[in-house]
XYZ file of C-alpha atoms in Angstrom:
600
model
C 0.000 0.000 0.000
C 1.207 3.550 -1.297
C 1.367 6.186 1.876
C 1.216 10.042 1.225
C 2.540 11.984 4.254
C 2.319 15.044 2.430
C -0.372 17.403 0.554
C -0.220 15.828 -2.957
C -2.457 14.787 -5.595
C -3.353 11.102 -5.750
C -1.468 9.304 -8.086
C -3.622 7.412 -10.817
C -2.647 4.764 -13.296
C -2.994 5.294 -16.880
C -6.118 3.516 -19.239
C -5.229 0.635 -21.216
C -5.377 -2.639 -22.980
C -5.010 -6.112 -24.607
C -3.169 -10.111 -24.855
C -3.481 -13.060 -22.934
C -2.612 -14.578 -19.159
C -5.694 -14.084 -16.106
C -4.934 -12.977 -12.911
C -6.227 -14.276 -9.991
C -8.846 -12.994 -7.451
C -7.347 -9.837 -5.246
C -9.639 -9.639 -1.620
C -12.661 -8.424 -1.993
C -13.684 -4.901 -1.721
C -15.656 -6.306 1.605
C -16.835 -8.929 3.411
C -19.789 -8.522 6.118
C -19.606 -10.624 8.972
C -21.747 -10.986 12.305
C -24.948 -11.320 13.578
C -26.350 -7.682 13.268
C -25.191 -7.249 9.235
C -22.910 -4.188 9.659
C -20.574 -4.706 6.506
C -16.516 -5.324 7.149
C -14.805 -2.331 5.617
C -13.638 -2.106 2.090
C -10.026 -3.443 2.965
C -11.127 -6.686 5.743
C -9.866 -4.581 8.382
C -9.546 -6.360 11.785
C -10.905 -4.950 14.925
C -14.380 -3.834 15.880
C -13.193 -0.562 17.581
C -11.544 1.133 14.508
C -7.947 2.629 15.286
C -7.014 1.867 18.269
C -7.148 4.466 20.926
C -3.379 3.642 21.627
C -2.366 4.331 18.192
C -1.275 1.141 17.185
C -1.010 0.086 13.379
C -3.873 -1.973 12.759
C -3.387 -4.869 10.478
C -5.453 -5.897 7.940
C -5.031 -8.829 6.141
C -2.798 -7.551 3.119
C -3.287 -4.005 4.491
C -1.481 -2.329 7.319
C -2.323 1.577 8.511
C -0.517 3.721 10.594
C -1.464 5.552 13.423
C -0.755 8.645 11.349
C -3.392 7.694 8.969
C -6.736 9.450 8.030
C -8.220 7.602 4.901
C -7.123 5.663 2.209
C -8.409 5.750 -1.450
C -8.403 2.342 -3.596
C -8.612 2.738 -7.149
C -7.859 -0.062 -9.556
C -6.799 -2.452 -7.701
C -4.088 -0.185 -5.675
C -5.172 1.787 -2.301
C -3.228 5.052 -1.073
C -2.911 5.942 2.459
C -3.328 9.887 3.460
C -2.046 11.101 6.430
C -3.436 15.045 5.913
C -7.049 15.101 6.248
C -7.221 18.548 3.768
C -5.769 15.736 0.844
C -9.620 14.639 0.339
C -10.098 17.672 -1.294
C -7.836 16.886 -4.529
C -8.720 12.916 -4.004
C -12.605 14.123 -4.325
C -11.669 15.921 -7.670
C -9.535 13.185 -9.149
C -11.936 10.104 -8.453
C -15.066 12.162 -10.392
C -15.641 9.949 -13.176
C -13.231 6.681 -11.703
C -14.557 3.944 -9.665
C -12.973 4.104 -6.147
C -13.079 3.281 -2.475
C -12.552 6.085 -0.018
C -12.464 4.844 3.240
C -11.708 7.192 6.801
C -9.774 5.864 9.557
C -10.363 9.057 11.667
C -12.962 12.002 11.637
C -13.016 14.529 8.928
C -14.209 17.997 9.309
C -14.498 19.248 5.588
C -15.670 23.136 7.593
C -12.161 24.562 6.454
C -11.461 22.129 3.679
C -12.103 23.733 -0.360
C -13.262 21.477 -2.982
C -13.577 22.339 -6.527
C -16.214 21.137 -9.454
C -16.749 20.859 -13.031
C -19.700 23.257 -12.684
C -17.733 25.629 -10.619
C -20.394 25.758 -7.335
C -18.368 28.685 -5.445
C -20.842 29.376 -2.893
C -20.189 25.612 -2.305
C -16.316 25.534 -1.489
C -17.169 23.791 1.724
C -19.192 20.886 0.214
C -18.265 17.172 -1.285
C -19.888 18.147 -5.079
C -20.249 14.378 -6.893
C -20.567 14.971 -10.995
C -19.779 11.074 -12.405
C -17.834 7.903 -11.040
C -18.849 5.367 -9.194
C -17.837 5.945 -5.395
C -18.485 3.968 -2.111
C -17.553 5.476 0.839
C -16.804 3.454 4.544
C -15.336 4.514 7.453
C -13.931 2.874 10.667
C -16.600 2.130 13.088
C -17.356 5.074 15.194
C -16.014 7.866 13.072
C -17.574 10.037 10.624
C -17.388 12.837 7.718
C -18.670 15.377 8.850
C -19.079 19.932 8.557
C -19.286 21.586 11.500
C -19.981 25.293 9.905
C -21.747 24.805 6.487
C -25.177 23.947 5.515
C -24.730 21.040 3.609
C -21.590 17.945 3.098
C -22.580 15.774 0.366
C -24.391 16.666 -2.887
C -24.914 13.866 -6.020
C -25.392 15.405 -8.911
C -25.082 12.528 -10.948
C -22.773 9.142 -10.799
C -23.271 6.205 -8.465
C -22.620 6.831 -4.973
C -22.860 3.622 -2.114
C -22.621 5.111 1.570
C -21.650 1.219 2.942
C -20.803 1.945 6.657
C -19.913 5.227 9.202
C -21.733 8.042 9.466
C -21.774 11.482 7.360
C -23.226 14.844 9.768
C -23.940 17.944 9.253
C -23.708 19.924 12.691
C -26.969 21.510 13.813
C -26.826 25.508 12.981
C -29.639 27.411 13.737
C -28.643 30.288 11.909
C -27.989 28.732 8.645
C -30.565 29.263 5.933
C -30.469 25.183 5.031
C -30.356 24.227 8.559
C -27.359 21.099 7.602
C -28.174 18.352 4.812
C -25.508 15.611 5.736
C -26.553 14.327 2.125
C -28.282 15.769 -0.665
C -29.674 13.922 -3.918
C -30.149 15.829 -7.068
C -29.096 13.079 -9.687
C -27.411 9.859 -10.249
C -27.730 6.693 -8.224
C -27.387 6.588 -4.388
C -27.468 3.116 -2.563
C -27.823 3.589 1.661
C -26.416 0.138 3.536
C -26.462 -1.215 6.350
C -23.998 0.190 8.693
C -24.371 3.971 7.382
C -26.183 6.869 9.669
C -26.709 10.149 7.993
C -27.652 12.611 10.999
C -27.652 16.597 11.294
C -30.641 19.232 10.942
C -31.191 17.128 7.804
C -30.066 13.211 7.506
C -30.585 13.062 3.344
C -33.051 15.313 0.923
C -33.767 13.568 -2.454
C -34.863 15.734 -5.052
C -37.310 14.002 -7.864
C -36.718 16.835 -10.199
C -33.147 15.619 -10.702
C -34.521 12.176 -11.610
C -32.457 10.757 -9.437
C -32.621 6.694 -8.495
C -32.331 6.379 -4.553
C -31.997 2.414 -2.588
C -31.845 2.421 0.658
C -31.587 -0.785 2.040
C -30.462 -0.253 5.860
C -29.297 2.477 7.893
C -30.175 5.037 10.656
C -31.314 8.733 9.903
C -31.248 11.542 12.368
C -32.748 14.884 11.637
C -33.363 18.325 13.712
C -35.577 19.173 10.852
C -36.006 16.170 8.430
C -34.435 12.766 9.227
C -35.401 11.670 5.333
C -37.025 14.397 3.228
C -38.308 14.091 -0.326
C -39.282 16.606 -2.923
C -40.350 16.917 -6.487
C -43.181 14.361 -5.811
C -41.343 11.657 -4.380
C -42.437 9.748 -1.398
C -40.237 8.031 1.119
C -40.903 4.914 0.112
C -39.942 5.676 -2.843
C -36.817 5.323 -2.060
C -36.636 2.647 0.035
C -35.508 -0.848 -1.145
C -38.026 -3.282 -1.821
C -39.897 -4.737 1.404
C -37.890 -2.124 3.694
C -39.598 -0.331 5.875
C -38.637 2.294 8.540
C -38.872 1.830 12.291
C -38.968 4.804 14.488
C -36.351 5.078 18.016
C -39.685 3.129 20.217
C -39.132 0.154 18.046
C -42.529 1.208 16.177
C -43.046 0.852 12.451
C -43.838 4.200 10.737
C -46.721 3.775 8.449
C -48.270 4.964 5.357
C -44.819 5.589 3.714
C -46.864 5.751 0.348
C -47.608 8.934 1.358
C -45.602 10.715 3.475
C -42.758 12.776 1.765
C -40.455 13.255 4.839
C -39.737 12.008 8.763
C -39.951 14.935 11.379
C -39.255 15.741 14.435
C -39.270 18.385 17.292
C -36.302 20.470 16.615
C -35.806 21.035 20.686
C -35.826 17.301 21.272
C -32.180 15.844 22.419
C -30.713 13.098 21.722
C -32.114 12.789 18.210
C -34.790 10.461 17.258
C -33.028 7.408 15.984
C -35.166 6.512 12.475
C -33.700 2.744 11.107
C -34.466 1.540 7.705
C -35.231 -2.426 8.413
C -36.476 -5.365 6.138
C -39.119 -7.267 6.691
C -41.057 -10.156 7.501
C -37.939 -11.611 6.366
C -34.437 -10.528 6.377
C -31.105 -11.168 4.607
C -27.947 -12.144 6.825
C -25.889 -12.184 5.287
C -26.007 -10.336 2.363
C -23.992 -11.047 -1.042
C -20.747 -10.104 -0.152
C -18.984 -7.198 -2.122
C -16.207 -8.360 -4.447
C -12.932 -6.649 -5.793
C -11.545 -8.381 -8.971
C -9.017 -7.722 -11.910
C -10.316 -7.976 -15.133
C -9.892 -11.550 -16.244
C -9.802 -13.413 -13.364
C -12.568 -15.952 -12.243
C -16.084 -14.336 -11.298
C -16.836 -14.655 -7.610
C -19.587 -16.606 -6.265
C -22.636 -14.670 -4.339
C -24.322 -15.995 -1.249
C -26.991 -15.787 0.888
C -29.359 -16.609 3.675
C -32.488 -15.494 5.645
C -34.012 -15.215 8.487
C -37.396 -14.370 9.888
C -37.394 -10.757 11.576
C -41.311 -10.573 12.007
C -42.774 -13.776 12.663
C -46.866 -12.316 12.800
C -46.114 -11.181 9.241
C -44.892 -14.510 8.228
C -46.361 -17.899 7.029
C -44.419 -20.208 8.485
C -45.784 -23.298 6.463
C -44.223 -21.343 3.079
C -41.325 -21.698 1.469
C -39.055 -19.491 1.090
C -38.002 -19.050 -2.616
C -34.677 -16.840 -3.818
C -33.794 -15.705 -7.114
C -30.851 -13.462 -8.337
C -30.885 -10.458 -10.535
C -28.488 -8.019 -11.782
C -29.013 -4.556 -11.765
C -29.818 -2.759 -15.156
C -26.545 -0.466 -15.765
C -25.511 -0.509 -12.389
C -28.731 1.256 -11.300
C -32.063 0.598 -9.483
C -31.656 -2.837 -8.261
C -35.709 -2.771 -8.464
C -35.247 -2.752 -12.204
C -32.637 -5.561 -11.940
C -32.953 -8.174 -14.934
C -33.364 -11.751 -13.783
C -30.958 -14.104 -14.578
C -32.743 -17.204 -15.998
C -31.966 -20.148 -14.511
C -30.121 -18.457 -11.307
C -32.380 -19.888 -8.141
C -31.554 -20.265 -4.886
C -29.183 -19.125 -2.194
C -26.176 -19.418 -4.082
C -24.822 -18.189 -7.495
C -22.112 -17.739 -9.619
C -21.706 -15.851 -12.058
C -20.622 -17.668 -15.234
C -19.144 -15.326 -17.538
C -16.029 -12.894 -16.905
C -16.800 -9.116 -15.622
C -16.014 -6.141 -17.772
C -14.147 -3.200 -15.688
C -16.627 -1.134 -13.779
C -18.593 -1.919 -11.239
C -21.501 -4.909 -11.114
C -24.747 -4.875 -8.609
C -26.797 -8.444 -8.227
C -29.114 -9.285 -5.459
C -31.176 -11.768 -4.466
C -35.400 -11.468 -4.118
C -36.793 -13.856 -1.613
C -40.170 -14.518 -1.747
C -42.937 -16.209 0.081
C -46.414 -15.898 1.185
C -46.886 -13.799 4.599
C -49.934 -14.068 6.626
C -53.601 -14.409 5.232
C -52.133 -15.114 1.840
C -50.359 -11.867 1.400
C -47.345 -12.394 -0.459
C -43.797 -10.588 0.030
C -40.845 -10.136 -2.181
C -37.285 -8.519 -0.108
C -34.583 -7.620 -2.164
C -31.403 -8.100 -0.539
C -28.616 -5.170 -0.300
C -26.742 -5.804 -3.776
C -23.410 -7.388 -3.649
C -20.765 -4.923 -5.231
C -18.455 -6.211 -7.467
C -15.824 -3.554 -8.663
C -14.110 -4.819 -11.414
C -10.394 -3.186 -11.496
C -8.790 -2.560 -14.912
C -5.925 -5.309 -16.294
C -2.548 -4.092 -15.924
C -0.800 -4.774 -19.528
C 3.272 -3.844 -20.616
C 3.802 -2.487 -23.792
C 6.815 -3.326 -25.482
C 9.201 -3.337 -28.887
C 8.724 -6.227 -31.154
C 9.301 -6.942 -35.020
C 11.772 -5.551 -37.177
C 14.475 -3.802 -34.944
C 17.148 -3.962 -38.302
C 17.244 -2.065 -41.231
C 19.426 -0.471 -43.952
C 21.411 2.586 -43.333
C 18.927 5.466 -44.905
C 20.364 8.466 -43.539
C 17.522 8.761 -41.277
C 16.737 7.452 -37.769
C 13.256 6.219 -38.393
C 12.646 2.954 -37.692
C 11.662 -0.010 -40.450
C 8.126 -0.500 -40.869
C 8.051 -4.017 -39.870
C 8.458 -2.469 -36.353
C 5.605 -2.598 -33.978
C 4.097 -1.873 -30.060
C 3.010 -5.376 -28.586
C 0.989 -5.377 -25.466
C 1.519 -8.086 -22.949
C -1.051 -9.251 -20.681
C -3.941 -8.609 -22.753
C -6.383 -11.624 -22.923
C -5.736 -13.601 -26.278
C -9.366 -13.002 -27.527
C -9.610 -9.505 -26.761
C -9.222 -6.543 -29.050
C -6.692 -3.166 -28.395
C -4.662 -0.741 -30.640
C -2.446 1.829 -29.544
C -0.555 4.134 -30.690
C 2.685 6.578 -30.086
C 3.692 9.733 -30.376
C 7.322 8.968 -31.304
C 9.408 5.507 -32.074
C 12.807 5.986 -33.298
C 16.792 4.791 -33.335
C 19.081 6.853 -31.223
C 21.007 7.782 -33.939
C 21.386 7.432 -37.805
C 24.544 5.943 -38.083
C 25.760 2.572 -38.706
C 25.721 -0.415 -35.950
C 24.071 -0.908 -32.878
C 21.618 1.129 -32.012
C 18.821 1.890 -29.253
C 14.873 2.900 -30.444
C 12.740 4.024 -28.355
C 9.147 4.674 -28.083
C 7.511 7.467 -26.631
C 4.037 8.950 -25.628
C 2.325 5.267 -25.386
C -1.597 5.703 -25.104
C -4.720 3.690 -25.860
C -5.969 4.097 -29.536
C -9.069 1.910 -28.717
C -10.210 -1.459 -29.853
C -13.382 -3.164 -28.271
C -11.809 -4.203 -25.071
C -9.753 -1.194 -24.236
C -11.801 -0.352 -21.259
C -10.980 -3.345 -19.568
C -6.736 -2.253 -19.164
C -4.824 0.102 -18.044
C -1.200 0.298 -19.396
C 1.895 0.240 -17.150
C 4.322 2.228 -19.248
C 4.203 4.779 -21.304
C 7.413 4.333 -22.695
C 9.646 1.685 -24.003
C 13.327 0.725 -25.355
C 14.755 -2.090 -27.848
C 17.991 -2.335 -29.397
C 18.375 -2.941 -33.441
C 21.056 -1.977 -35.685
C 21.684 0.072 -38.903
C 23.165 -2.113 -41.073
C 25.332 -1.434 -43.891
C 24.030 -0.948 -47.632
C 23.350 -3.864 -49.448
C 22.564 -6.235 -46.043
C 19.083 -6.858 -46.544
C 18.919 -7.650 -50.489
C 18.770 -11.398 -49.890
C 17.702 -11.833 -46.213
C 19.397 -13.885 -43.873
C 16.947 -16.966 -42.571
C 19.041 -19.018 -40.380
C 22.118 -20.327 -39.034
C 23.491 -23.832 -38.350
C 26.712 -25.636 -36.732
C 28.837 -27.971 -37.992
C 28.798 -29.571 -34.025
C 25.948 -28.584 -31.407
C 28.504 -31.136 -28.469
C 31.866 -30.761 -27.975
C 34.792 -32.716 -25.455
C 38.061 -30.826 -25.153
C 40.880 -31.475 -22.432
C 42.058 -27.924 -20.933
C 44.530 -25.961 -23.072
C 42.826 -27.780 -26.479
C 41.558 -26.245 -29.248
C 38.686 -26.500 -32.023
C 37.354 -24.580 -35.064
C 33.473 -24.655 -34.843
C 31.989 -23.327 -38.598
C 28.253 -22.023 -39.078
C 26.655 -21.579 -42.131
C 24.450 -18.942 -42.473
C 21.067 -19.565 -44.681
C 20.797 -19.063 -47.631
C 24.527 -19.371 -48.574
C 24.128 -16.529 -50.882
C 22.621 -14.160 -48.251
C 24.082 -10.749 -48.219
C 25.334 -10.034 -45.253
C 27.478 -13.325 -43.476
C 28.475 -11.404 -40.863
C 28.141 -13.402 -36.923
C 29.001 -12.989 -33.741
C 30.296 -15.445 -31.409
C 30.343 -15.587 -27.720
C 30.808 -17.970 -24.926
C 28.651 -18.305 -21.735
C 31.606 -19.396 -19.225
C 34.839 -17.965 -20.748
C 36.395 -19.186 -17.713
C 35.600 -22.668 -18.995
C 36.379 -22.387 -22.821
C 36.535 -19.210 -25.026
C 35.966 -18.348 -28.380
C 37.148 -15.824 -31.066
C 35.885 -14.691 -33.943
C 36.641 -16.678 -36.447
C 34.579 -19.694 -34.470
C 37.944 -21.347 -32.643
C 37.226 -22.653 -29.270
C 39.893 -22.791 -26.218
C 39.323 -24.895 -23.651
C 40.628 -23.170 -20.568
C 39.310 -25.421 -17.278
C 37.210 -28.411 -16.224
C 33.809 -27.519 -16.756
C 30.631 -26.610 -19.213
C 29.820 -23.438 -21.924
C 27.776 -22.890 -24.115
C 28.983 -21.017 -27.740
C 26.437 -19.134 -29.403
C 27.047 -17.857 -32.971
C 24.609 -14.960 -33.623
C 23.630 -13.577 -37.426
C 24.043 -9.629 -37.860
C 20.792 -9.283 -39.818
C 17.840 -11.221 -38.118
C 19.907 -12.462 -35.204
C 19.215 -15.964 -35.534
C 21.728 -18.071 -33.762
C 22.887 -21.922 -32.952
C 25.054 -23.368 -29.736
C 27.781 -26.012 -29.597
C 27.615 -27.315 -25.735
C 31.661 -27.586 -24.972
C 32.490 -29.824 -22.116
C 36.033 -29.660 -20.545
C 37.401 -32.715 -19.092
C 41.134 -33.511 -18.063
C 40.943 -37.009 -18.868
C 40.106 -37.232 -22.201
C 41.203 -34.782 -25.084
C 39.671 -35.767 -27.864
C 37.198 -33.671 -29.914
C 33.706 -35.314 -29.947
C 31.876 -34.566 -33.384
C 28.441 -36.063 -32.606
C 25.564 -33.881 -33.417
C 23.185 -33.294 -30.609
C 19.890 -30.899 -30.202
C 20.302 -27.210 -29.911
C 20.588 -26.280 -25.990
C 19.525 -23.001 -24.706
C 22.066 -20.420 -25.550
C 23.736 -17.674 -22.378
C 23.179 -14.559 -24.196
C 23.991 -13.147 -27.626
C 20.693 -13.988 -29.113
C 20.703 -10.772 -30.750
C 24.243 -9.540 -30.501
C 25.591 -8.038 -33.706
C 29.488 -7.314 -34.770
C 32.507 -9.314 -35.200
C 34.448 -10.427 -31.809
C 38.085 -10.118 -31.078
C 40.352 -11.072 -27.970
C 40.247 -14.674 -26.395
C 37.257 -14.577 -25.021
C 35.158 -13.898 -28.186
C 32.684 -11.215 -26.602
C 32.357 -8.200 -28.945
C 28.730 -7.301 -29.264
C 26.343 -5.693 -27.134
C 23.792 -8.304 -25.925
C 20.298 -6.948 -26.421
């Protein structure tokens, strides 16, 4: 995990792209345990207290925070630690149209903290302004987001945003106009779980003008003025997950939701009324677990199980019967499309994710009491999706004729590795050429690598923008008939120390234009060789000689044993065996220990 002690802007990986290989499944995003549903955090944190009052580190499975800590940021696949609470500010901006985890280890007053938007909201400096993305947002148990001088702290404008645990408040002002929204809802998607509390003068205001698309499938709401409001003709339940309903702080269910367009209370009244959004006559636990995958690897598989929270509202002779869905474009659950054949408690999902993020959930339903029949959605499991890290690099042509020029041949190309072998990328770069335009051995480099597109593009994200090869710029005339191989007269080889042998290759076709080879040896100490191909055995032991073409680099090896008690010069023929280096080494050698090219 990547820490950032000081004020800086969160660093992001690239988009990108395509090949083959799967990765495996990274932990998932969370994983809710325990009897009374509250979710784990995004990164399986440990602990039921948060951070420790003692300031500990607290591990977490793969994840370890420091004391110093004050929320970390995950975004494909790789999570940030920030140890300035003013850094949300720039995070906020750069996750807008990313999906991301933000989760708080300690409280955040955002009273003194300036955020920025697309739309430019100035008289809103003081407020978390969402425009696109997908976000969720957790926190450590017993800590919160919160503004202790402005009217307002969170406002979707559009996007998905998924408040999974902790609390968001907006501090009770009686001279502000807007008398504190902890969160406001004027577009996009908004999911409430089990585990969150939004509490202030007002706990959330959803405004139907904004067509926004509001689940809230758990949670407790606190209000001076409004613990839930609703406007633009929009009712409460409305927005409430199917067969949720609200109970007030006696324990009481709150009726006629149909028609009531916000909760109230008495502003004098202390503590606040506790308002908790509660499924019934049967209840999930647990829940489909969230997920957090890399594009490629193996689906997950979703779970769940029920219980009975309201046994007068239930038929206990019924059965209980479960089916899965998956949300439409990652919105309403309510307008989920079923998945045909996907029954019961368990399923998995059978086909690889795209990058993004996924919503299923599970219906049960059964016949209550005098034949009434229920349907409960569960909360839907989240499956974020990160993008597939893929390498670009040089392949092809790296040789050509000397031109004059330092542009490279056009047999030259970018290869991406990583990308899944059925999938479909193209990039492109902004510059790819040799070092220089002279003669012999010569670096190219590529510059300014960036996603082109391709039907899968969305699914990577590229590594390096850069890249380096070596070729060479050979002499006039090389290339007129192409080199296409190279064999030796003896692939084995017994010499007694201070013995000698000529090895000879012959390069294909014989009439080639350019003969020119390089030979090296893998163990000099063990037997050398020069450039004309003559081996010297120097000590008891093994090497390998490699004879390398100029143009193409194709090569061949001659395994040389040394042995002091016999000095005769074997001449059977045996397979190749893997060469040391020189596969591409260019040049004629000199000296006695034949290395005179520059091994790629």
């Amino acid at each position: 995990m990547k820490r950032k002690m000081m004020k800086k802007v969160v660093s992001l990986l690239l988009s990108v792209t395509m090949a083959a290989g799967m990765n495996g499944i990274q932990a998932g995003a969370s994983n809710r345990s325990g009897t009374d549903g509250i979710q784990a955090d995004a990164l399986n944190r440990s602990g039921t207290d948060g951070v420790p009052a003692d300031g500990s580190r607290i591990d977490g499975g793969s994840e370890e925070y420091a004391a110093e800590d004050v929320f970390t940021v995950t975004i494909d696949g790789e999570t940030t630690a920030y140890q300035n609470a003013e850094d949300i500010a720039e995070v906020w901006q750069e996750v807008q149209g990313r999906t991301a985890e933000i989760h708080l280890l300690k409280d955040i007053d955002i009273s003194n903290i300036e955020f920025k938007s697309a739309d430019n909201h100035d008289d809103m400096l003081y407020t978390m302004y969402m425009e696109s993305g997908n976000i969720t947002f957790s926190m450590e148990e017993g800590f919160k987001l919160y503004n202790s001088t402005q009217n307002q702290v969170v406002i979707i404008k559009s996007g998905t945003f998924t408040l999974k645990s902790g609390e968001i408040s907006s501090i009770y002002n009686a001279s502000l106009t807007n008398r504190g929204i902890a969160l406001t809802v004027a577009g996009g998607s908004v999911f409430i779980r089990q585990g969150a509390t939004l509490s202030g003068s007002n706990g959330i205001v959803v405004y139907g003008n904004g067509n926004p698309t509001v689940r809230i499938s758990g949670g407790t709401f606190q209000g001076k003025e409004h613990s839930i409001k609703c406007d633009g003709g929009l009712k409460i339940k409305d927005i409430l997950a199917n067969g949720y309903e609200i109970k007030d702080g006696d324990g009481d269910w709150i009726d006629n939701l149909d028609n009531l367009e916000s909760l109230t209370q008495n502003a004098l009244s202390d503590p606040l009324e506790d308002f908790t959004v509660i499924g019934r006559p049967v209840n999930f636990k647990p829940h489909p677990s969230d997920h957090t995958i890399t594009y490629g690897s193996a689906s997950p598989v979703l779970r769940v199980d029920t219980e009975i929270s309201d046994r007068n509202q239930f038929d206990g002779t019924s059965e209980i019967n479960y089916q899965w869905y998956q949300a439409a474009e990652n919105k309403n659950p309510l307008n989920g499309i079923q998945i045909t054949g996907a029954a019961g408690k368990e399923y998995t999902i059978p086909y690889p994710l795209r990058a993004g993020t996924h919503l299923y959930y599970c219906q049960a339903s059964g016949s209550g009491t005098n034949g009434k029949h229920f349907a409960v959605d569960s909360e839907p499991g989240i499956i974020n999706v990160w993008k597939k890290p893929i390498t670009a690099t040089i392949q092809g042509t790296l040789d050509k004729e000397y031109d004059g020029t330092a542009s490279v041949p056009s047999g030259l190309s970018i290869h991406l590795e990583g990308v899944i072998a059925t999938d479909q990328v193209e990039v492109t770069a902004s510059s790819l050429s040799y070092d220089s335009a002279e003669e012999g051995r010569r670096k190219i480099t590529v510059s300014g690598i960036t996603i082109l597109g391709g039907g899968d593009a969305e699914n990577y994200i590229l590594s390096n923008t850069s890249a380096e090869a070596e070729g060479t710029i050979l002499p006039p005339g090389s290339l007129a008939i192409p080199v296409t191989g190279i064999s030796l007269d003896q692939n084995e080889l017994t010499l007694a120390p201070g013995g000698t042998a000529k090895l000879t290759a012959a390069v294909q076709p014989e009439n080639a234009s350019n003969q020119r080879v390089t030979w090296t040896s893998d163990d000099p100490d063990v037997a050398s060789v020069d450039g004309s191909g003559v081996v010297t055995a120097v000590r008891t032991g093994k090497a390998v000689i490699t004879v390398t073409t100029e143009v193409g680099h194709y090569s061949d090896s001659c395994t040389v044993t040394v042995k002091k008690e016999n000095n005769s010069q074997g001449s059977d023929s045996g397979s190749n065996t893997g060469g040391s280096s020189g596969s591409q080494n260019v040049g004629w050698s000199s000296g006695s220990n034949g290395l005179g090219g520059v091994a790629q």
